[in-house]
XYZ file of C-alpha atoms in Angstrom:
578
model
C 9.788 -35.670 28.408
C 12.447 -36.371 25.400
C 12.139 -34.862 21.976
C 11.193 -36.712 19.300
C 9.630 -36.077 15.783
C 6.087 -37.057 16.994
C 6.347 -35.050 19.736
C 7.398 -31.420 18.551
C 5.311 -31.429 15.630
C 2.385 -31.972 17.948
C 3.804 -29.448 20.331
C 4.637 -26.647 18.940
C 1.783 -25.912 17.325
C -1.889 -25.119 19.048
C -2.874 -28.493 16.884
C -1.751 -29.948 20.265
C -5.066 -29.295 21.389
C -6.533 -31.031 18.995
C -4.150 -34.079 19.624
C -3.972 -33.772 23.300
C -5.455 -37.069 24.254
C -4.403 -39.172 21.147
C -0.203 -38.100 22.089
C -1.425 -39.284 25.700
C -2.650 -42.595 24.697
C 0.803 -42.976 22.660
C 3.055 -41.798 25.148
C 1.654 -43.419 28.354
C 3.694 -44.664 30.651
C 2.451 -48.156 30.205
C 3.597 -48.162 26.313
C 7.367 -48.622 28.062
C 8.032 -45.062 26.354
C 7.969 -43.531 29.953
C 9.381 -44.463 32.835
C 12.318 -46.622 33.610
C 12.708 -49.598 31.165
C 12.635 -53.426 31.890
C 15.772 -55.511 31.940
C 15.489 -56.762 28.448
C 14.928 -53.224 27.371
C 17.184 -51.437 29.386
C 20.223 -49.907 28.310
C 22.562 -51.744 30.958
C 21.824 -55.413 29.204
C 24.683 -55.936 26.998
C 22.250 -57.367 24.420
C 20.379 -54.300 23.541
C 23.878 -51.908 23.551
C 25.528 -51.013 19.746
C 29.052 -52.785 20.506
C 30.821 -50.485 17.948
C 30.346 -46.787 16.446
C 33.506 -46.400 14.898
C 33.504 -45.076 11.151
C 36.926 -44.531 10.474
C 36.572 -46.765 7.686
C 32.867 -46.103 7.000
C 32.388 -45.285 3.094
C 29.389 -42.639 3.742
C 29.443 -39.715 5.582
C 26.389 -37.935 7.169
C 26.196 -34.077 6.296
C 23.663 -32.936 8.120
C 19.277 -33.614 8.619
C 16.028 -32.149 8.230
C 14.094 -31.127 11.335
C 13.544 -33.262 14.442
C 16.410 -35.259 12.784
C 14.865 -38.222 11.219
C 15.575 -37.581 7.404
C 19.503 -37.549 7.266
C 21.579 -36.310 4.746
C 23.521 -39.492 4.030
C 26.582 -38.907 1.270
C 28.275 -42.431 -0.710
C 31.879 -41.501 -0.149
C 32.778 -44.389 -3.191
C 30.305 -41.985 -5.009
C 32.439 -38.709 -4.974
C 33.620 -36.683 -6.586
C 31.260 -37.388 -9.391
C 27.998 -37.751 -7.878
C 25.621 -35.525 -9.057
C 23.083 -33.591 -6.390
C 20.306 -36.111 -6.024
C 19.142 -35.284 -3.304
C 18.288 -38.822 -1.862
C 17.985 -38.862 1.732
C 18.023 -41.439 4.039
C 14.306 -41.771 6.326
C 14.367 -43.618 9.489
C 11.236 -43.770 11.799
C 10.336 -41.642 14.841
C 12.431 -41.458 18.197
C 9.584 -42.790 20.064
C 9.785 -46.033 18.171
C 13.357 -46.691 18.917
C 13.950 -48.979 21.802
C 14.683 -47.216 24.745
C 18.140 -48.469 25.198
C 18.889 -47.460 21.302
C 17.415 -44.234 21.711
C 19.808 -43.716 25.116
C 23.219 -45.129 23.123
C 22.437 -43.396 20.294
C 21.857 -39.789 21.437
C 18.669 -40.109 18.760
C 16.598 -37.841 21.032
C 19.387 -35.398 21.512
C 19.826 -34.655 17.821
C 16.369 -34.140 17.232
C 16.596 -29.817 17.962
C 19.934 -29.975 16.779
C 20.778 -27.532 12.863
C 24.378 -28.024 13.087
C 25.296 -30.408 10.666
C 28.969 -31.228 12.314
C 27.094 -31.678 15.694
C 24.608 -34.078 14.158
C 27.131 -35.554 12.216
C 28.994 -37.147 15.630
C 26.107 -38.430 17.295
C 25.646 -42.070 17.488
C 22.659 -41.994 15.271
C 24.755 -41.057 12.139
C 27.669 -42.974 13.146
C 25.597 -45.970 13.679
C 23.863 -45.528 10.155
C 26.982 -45.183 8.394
C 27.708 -48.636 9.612
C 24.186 -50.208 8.442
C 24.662 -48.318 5.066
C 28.098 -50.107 4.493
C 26.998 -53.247 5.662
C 23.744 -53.002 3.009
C 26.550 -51.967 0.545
C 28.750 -55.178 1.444
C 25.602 -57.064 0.746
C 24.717 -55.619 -2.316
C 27.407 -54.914 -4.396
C 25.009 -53.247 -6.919
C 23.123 -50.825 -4.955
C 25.726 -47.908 -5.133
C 25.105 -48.585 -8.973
C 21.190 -48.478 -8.179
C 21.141 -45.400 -6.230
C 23.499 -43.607 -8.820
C 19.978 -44.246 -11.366
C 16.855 -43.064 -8.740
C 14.946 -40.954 -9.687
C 15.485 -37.032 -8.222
C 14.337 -36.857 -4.643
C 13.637 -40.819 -3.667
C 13.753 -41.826 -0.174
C 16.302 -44.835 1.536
C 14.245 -46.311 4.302
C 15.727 -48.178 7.681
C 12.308 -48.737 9.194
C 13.480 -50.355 12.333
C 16.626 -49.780 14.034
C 18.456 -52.294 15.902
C 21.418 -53.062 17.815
C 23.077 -55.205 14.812
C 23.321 -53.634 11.493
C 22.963 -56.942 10.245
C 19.026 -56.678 11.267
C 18.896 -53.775 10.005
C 16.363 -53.462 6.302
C 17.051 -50.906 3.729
C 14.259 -50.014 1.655
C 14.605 -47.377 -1.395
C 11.224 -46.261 -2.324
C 11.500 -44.532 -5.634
C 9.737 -41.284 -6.074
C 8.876 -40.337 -9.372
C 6.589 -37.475 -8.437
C 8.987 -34.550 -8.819
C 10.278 -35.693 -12.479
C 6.824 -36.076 -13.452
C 5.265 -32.653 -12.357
C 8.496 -30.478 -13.714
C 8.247 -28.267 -15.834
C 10.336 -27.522 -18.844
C 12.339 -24.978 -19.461
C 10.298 -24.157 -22.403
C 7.286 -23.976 -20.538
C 8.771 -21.845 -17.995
C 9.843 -19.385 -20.505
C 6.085 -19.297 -22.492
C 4.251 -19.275 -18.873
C 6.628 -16.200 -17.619
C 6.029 -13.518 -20.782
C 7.267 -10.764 -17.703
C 10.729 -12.420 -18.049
C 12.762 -10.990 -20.651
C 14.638 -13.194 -23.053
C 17.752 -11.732 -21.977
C 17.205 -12.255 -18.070
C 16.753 -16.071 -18.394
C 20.616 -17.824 -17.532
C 21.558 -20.721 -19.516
C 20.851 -24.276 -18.197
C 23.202 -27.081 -16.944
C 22.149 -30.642 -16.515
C 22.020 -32.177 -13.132
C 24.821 -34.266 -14.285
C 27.263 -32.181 -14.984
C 27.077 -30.846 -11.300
C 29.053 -32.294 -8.815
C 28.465 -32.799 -4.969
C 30.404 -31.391 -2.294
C 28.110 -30.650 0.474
C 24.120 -31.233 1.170
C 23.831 -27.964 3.251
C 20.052 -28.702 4.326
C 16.997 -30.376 2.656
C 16.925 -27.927 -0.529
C 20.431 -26.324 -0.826
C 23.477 -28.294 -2.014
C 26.721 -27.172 -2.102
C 28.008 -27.984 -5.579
C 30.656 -27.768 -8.279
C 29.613 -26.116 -11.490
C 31.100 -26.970 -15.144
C 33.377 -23.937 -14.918
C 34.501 -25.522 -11.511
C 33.597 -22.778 -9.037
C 31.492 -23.719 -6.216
C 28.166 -22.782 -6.195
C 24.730 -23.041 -4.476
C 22.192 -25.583 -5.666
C 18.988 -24.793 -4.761
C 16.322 -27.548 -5.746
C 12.521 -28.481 -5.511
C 11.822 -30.665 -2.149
C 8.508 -31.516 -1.218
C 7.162 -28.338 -3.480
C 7.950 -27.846 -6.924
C 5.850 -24.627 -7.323
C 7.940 -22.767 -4.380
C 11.130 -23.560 -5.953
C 9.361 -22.468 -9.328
C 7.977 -19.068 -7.710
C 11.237 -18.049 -6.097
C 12.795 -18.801 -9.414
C 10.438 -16.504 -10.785
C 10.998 -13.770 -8.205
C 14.778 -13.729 -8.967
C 14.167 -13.103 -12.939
C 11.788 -10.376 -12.117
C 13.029 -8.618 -9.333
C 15.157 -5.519 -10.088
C 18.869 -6.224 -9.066
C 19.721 -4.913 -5.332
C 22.875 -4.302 -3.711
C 21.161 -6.012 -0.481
C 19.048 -8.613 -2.310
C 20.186 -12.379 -3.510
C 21.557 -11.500 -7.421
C 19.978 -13.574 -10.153
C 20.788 -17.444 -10.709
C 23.579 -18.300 -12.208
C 21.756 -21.131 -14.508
C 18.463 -23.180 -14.266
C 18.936 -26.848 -13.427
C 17.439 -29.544 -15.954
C 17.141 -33.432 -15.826
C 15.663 -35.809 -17.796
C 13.157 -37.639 -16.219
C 13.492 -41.595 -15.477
C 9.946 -41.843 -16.501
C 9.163 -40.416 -20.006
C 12.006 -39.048 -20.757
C 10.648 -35.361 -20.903
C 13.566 -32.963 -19.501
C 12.366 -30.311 -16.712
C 13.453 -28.229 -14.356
C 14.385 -29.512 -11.187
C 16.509 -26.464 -9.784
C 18.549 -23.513 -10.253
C 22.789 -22.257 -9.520
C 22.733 -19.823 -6.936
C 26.054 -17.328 -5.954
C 27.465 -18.661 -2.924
C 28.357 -16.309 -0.096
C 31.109 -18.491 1.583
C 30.460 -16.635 5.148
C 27.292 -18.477 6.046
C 24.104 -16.851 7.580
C 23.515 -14.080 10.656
C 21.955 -17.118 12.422
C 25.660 -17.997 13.537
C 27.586 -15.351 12.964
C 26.091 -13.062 15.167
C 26.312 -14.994 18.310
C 29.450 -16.239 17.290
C 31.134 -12.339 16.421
C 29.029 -11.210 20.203
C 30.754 -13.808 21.937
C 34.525 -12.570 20.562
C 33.465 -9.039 20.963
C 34.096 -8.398 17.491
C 30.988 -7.065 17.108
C 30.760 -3.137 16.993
C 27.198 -1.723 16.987
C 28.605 0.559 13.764
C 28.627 -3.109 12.227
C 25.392 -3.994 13.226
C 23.949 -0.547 11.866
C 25.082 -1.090 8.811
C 23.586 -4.250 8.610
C 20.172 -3.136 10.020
C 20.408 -0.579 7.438
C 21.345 -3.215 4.395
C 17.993 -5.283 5.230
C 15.859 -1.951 6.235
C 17.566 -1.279 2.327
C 16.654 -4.372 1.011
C 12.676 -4.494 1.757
C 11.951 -0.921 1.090
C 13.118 -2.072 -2.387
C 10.925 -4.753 -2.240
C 7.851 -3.103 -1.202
C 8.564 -0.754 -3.512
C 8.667 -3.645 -6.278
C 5.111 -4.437 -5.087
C 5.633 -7.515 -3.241
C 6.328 -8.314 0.428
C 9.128 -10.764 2.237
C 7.411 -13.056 4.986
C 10.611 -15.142 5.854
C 12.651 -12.326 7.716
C 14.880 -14.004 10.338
C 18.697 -14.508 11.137
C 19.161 -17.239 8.873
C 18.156 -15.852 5.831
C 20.224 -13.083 6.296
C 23.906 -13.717 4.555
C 26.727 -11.914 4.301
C 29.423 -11.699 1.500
C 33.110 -11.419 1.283
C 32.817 -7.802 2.452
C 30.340 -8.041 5.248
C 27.613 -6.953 3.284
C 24.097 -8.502 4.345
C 22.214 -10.516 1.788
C 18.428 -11.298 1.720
C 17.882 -14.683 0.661
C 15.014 -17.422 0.444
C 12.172 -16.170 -1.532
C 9.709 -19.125 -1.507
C 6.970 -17.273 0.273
C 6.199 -19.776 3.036
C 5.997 -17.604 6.013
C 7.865 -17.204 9.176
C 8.196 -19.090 12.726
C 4.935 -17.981 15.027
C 7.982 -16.047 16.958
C 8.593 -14.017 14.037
C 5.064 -12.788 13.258
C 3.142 -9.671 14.037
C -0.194 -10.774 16.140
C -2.623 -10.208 12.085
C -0.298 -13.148 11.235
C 0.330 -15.069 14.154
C -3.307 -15.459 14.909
C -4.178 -16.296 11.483
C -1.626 -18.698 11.016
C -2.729 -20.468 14.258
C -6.328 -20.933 12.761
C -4.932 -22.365 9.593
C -3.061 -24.674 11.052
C -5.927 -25.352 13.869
C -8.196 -25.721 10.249
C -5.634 -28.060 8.647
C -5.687 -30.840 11.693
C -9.344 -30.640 12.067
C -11.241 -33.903 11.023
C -13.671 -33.089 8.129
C -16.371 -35.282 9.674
C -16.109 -33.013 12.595
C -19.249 -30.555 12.207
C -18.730 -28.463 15.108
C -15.966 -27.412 17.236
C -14.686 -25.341 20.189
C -12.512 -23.299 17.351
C -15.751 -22.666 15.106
C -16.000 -18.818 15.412
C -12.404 -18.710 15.315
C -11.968 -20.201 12.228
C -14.988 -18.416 11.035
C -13.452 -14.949 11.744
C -9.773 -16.064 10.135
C -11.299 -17.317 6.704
C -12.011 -13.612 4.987
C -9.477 -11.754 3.654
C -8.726 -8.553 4.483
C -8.693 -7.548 0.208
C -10.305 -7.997 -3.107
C -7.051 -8.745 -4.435
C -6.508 -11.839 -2.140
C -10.579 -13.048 -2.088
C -9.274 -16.266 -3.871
C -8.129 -17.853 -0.569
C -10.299 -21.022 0.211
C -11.308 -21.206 -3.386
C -9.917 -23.227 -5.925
C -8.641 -20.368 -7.987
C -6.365 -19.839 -4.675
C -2.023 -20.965 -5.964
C -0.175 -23.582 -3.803
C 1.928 -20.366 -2.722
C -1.594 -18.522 -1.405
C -2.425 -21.904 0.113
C 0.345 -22.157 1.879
C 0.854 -18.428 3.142
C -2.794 -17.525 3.557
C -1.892 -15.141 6.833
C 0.586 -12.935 4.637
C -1.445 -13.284 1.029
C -5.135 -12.291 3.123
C -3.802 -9.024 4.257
C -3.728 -5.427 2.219
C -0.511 -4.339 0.398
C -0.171 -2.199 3.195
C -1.064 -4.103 5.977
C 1.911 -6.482 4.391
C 4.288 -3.760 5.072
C 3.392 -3.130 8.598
C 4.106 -7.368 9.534
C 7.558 -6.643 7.484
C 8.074 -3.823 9.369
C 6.955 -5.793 12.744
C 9.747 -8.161 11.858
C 12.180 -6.294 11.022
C 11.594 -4.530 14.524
C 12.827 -8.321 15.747
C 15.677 -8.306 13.378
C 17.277 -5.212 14.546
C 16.450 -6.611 18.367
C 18.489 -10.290 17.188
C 21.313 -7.693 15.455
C 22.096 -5.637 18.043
C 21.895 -8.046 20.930
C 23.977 -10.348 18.953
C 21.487 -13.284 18.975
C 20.684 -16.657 16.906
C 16.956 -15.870 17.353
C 14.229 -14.118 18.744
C 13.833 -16.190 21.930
C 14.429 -20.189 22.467
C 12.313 -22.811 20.744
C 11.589 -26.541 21.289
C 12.142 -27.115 18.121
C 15.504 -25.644 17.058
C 19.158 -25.761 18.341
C 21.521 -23.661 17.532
C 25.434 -23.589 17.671
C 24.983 -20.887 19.984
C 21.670 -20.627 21.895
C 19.925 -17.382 22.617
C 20.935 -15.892 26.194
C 17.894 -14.066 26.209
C 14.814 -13.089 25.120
C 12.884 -10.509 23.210
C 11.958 -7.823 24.336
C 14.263 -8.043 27.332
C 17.236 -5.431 26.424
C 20.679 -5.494 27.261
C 22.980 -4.482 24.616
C 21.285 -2.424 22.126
C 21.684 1.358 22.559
C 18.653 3.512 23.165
C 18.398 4.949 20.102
C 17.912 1.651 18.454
C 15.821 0.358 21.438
C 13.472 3.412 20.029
C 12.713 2.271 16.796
C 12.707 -1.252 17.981
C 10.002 -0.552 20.170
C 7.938 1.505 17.567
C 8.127 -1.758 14.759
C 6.809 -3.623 17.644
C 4.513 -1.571 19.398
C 1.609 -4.338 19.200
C 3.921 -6.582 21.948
C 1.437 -5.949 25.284
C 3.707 -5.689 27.793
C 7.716 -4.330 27.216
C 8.605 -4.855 30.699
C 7.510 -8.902 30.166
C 10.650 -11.130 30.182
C 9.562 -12.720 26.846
C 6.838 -13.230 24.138
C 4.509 -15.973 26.283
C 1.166 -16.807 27.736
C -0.002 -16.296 31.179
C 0.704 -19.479 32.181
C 4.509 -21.367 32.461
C 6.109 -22.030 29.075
C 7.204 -25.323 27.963
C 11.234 -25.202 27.372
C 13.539 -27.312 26.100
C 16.368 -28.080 28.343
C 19.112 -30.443 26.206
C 16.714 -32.991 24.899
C 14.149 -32.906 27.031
C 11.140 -30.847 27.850
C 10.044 -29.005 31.443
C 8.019 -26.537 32.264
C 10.077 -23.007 32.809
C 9.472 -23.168 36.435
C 9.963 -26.523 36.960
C 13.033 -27.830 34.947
C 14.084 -29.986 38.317
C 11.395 -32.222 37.927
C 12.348 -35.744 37.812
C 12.640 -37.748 34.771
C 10.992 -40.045 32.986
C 7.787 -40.190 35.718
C 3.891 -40.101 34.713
C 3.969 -37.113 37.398
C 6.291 -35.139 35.208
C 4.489 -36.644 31.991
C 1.438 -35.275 32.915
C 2.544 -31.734 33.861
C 4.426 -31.067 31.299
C 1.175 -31.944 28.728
C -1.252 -30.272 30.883
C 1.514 -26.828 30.860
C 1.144 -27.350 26.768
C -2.661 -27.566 26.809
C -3.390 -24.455 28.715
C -0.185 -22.616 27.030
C -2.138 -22.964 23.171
C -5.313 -22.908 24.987
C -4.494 -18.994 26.228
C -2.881 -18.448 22.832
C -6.688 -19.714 20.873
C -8.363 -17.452 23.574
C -5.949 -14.404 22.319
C -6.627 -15.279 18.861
C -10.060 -15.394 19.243
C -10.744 -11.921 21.373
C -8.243 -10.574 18.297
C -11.141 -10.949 16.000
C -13.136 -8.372 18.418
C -10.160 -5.688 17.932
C -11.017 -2.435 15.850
C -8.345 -3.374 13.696
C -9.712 -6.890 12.524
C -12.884 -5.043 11.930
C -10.932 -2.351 9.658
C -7.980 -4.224 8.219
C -6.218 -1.566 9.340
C -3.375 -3.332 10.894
C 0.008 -1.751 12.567
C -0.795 1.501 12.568
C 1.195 2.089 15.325
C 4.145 1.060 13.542
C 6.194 2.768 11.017
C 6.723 2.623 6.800
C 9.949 0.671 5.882
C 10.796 3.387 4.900
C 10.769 5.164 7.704
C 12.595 2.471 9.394
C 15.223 2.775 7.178
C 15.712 6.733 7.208
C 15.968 6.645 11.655
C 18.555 3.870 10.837
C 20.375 6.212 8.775
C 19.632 9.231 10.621
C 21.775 7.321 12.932
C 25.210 9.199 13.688
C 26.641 7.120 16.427
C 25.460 4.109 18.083
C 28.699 3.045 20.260
């Protein structure tokens, strides 16, 4: 089966049982989506091939694109140096709508896992894009003019792709909804009393920033007034994450380990009204990238000594103890939001409180977050289902401080992290610590994550999988084991249900024991949907017979596990780990 948008949202999460039979319907065989294509749809007719992908002389350049690959990061070369960061991306529809020869010549289902933005950059998708954007450009002599004026965060729309960029229609769908709901900087200051009036930086208009690099959907690279290049983080589909991490990095006491405070806030006047808000904020930025790559990259030269890794186990272990002991938690622990500075010092960074991958999460979260996300798919007509005491047993928090979920008192931020804001302060610590058992494990085995996903592609993919060991010294492998002790079964090659994963092989899906099966068959089709059904139908069941543990009953989560604290004093306690 080939990756698409459609596909691995509906996959990989236990929704999928929810959409089982509607992804069925789409995907049949008879649609032409499956199976080998007609003549006139094939990819060996001449008519339905893209003649030319050369962009030598393109004038845009793709930087990059959002998950499953079908928002692109598309940059106006004739634009630069002075473009602002806009943040206009360029939407085309879902790989299961592209004709089957397009999708072939275009590598479209190939880039879908991809997160390099080089890699995504020279796949035939981009290329071919570039193209249709200069050719919309040669028709319009006006529209780099236009697109210089949208509003923050609008949207430019091919809705069909075709062989001929000259079919190709560009729509730009303005999107005033982020200039109207900022706030001011004013309003910021008089909602925030806890910031002093010392803390706050000074502010910079949008326009006086200047483009280099969109690094992903929310982070630009950018040059700043004083002309050093800095890190633009900005509201995407959420202003009040963008406004709460703000908030976090006034408040938070400074930390050697912890991402410093902005550099400025971010303003713009709006294009409707005229009121000026804040759209963003100037971040340091740490040149070396994330742990995400460097780790498998450093592993792979050997020029990774395990007193390196310590240190950097002990820098994050560092880094949430002060956190916990500034009375909040961090739920986004993983390689990627781990940076490093000019000195190979780790940095914590991203601080919007969304949550972590399912891979990530100690089982109080995991199962939680699969009954929110089981609740958010549900039809509301639907009275009954097989999920009712499920999602019965997941609504209640764990704490009086949290009973606002499912009420409207709850904030977008509780909304949105329900699993991590339901739980006691201290049962917070204990998933921390649960992750940062998985951390050390992706450290010292010199990984890009926790274990392979449909969904993600890395420069370097993961060669194995927690908790199978076979770099990390025993002493490590100790305290690993003790921040994870709720994993069933250590001797288990990999976090999965009883029966066969679904893996992701290139750009296509298989079951794990069955990669050779042919391609592109309704035999195949139908195994590989029946693998995901029972795979999140075993996952529900676990969630479910969770709710009968002593520890639901209590609250009294991880108390197998260790304080971050503790963590961090066996890291340091730590003579010699080569």
């Amino acid at each position: 089966m080939e990756l698409s948008h459609l596909i691995v949202d509906a996959v990989w999460r236990p929704s999928f049982v929810l959409k089982y039979h509607e992804l069925q319907n789409h995907l049949h065989p008879s649609s032409s989506r499956i199976g080998p294509p007609s003549w006139h749809r094939s990819f060996l007719n001449p008519r339905n091939r893209v003649d030319n992908l050369d962009t030598t002389s393109s004038r845009w350049r793709v930087d990059g694109a959002t998950i499953c690959g079908n928002c692109i990061y598309a940059i106006p070369l004739d634009l630069l140096p002075d473009l602002p960061p806009l943040r206009i991306l360029l939407y085309v529809a879902d790989q299961t709508e592209y004709p089957t020869a397009l999708r072939e010549g275009l590598d479209a289902c190939a880039g879908v896992p991809l997160r390099d933005g080089k890699a995504i950059s020279q796949l035939g998708l981009a290329k071919h894009l570039c193209r249709a954007l200069d050719h919309h450009c040669a028709r319009d002599p006006n529209f780099l003019q236009q697109y210089r004026q949208l509003p923050f965060g609008s949207r430019l729309v091919f809705e069909d792709l075709t062989p001929d960029v000259a079919d190709m229609r560009l729509d730009i769908e303005r999107d005033y909804d982020i200039e109207l709901n900022m706030e001011t900087f004013q309003s910021l200051q008089q909602s925030w009393p806890d910031v002093s009036s010392d803390a706050w930086p000074p502010t910079v208009d949008i326009y006086d920033l200047r483009l280099i690099q969109q690094l992903n959907e929310a982070i630009s690279l950018v040059e700043a007034p004083s002309h050093q290049s800095v890190i633009f983080k900005a509201a995407t589909k959420s202003l009040h994450h963008m406004y709460h991490e703000l908030h976090f990095l006034l408040t938070c006491p400074p930390h050697p380990h912890v991402m410093p405070r902005p550099l400025a806030v971010v303003t713009k006047k709006s294009a409707f009204g005229g009121k000026v808000g804040v759209v963003g904020f100037l971040l340091h930025h740490f040149k070396a990238g994330s742990l995400r790559d460097i780790l498998p990259a450093r592993q792979r030269a050997r020029t990774l000594p395990n007193s390196l890794k310590l240190r950097w186990g002990r820098q994050v272990a560092s880094a949430l103890v002060h956190l916990n002991r500034a009375g909040t938690f961090y739920s986004d622990l993983r390689p990627d939001n781990v940076l490093l500075d000019s000195e190979d010092n780790a940095i914590l960074c991203d601080f919007e409180q969304r949550g972590n991958w399912y891979e990530w999460c100690a089982p109080e979260i995991l199962y939680r977050q699969y009954a929110e996300n089981i609740r958010s798919r549900l039809p509301e007509r639907v009275i009954s289902s097989p999920f009712d005491r499920m999602l019965k047993g997941y609504t209640n928090p764990h704490t009086l401080a949290t009973s606002t979920c499912y009420t409207s008192a709850e904030t977008p931020i509780e909304a949105r992290n329900r699993a991590w804001f339901a739980l006691p302060t201290i049962a917070q610590e204990k998933a921390a610590v649960y992750s940062l058992g998985l951390l050390l494990y992706t450290i010292f085995e010199g990984l890009s994550n926790v274990q392979r996903n449909v969904a993600n592609q890395f420069p370097i993919e993961p060669d194995l999988e927690f908790p199978t060991i076979r770099r990390t010294p025993d002493a490590v492998e100790k305290i690993i084991k003790q921040c994870t002790s709720d994993v069933p079964d250590w001797q288990a090659i990999g976090l999965q249900s009883e029966s066969s994963r679904v893996v992701r092989v290139g750009s296509l899906l298989y079951p794990e024991a069955q990669t050779d099966l042919p391609r592109d068959t309704r035999e195949t089709f139908d195994t590989i949907m029946t693998s995901f059904l029972n795979f999140w139908r075993i996952e529900l069941a676990r969630a479910e017979k969770f709710l009968d543990s002593p520890e639901w009953e209590t609250g009294d989560f991880g108390t197998n596990r260790p304080r971050l604290y503790e963590v961090l004093e066996a890291l340091e306690n730590l003579s010699d780990v080569d």
